[in-house]
Amino acid sequence: MSTITLALSKGRIFEESLPLLRAAGIEVTEDPETSRKLILPTTRPEVRVVLVRASDVPTYVQHGGADLGVAGLDVLLEHGSQGLYQPLDLRIARCRMSVAVRADFDYASAVTQGSRIRVASKYVTMARDHFANKGVHVDLIKLYGSMELAPLTGLADAIVDLVSTGSTLRANHLQEVEKIMDISSRLIVNQAALKLKREPIRRLIEAFEAAIPRTATGA
Ligand code: PRT
Ligand code: MG
């Protein structure tokens, strides 16, 4: 029996993947918040979970360190998804990629055609594409966290960041002025594993698909 390795990141992706795993008959038998293990066994002897940073999930799956993984669309767009099979939108860890500015900043005037704006973000590729499509020149400042601070300190005019409840923006007196896109997590699969472990992977994909959360509107 071939082993199946699934890469997940701790936190919301791990938590929200559990019901999908359960639907596939997989229970993770150790809690990543209390265990120091990076390889977690499951109730299915041939299936194991490896815990990696959210932004490292595509790398693990691309190079075969894991057969499958769960990664946010933000991570996939920023990292690139070459050589990855993406069979499912799992509709978990949902949020949106947005532009935010200080409440006293006139965004509408700042993004007229041909203008110039300073934008700080962890998502420089997405930010560059977004403003290029609007015909706005952008000076990009790459940050690794605490993006909310950039407009407050004068480092940048705007940030491009993930928003879910909006409470982080509100707490820092920032305003969401434009949604770039909706974000959710995707199942990604290593291409070689898909060929070599075809049947077990196909069964997993089917079980996950049947358990994807649907909204009340069916959207
Ligand atoms: O935290 P770490 O540096 O280890 O890695 P990570 O931030 O990449 O991982 P994690 O687990 O925080 O996020 C994993 C994935 O969850 C992301 O790649 C997104 O696809 C998805 N996701 C869903 C989110 C959010 N919702 C979210 N709200 N990722 C980040 N956030 C941030 C947001 O940017 C804000 O700073 O959480 C903060 C709180 O958001 P509000 O709007 O609810 O206040
Ligand atoms: Mg985080």
Short mmCIF file of N, CA, C and O in Angstrom, two decimals, residues 49 99 108 186 190 195 218-219:
data_model
loop_
_atom_site.label_atom_id
_atom_site.label_comp_id
_atom_site.label_asym_id
_atom_site.label_seq_id
_atom_site.Cartn_x
_atom_site.Cartn_y
_atom_site.Cartn_z
N VAL A 49 -0.09 13.44 7.75
CA VAL A 49 -0.18 14.88 7.53
C VAL A 49 1.16 15.50 7.89
O VAL A 49 1.71 15.19 8.95
N VAL A 99 -7.69 46.38 -1.12
CA VAL A 99 -6.86 47.57 -0.94
C VAL A 99 -7.42 48.34 0.25
O VAL A 99 -8.64 48.51 0.35
N ALA A 108 -9.84 57.66 -4.42
CA ALA A 108 -10.39 57.86 -5.77
C ALA A 108 -9.49 58.78 -6.59
O ALA A 108 -9.20 58.51 -7.76
N ARG A 186 -7.44 25.92 -1.89
CA ARG A 186 -7.53 24.94 -2.99
C ARG A 186 -6.80 23.67 -2.60
O ARG A 186 -5.79 23.71 -1.90
N ASN A 190 0.44 16.84 -6.48
CA ASN A 190 1.67 16.63 -7.24
C ASN A 190 1.36 15.80 -8.49
O ASN A 190 0.69 14.78 -8.40
N LYS A 195 -0.23 10.27 -11.05
CA LYS A 195 -0.09 9.12 -11.96
C LYS A 195 0.23 7.85 -11.18
O LYS A 195 -0.36 6.81 -11.41
N GLY A 218 -26.31 28.62 -2.01
CA GLY A 218 -25.79 27.68 -2.98
C GLY A 218 -24.73 28.29 -3.88
O GLY A 218 -24.28 27.68 -4.84
N ALA A 219 -24.33 29.51 -3.58
CA ALA A 219 -23.33 30.22 -4.41
C ALA A 219 -21.96 29.56 -4.32
O ALA A 219 -21.66 28.92 -3.34
#
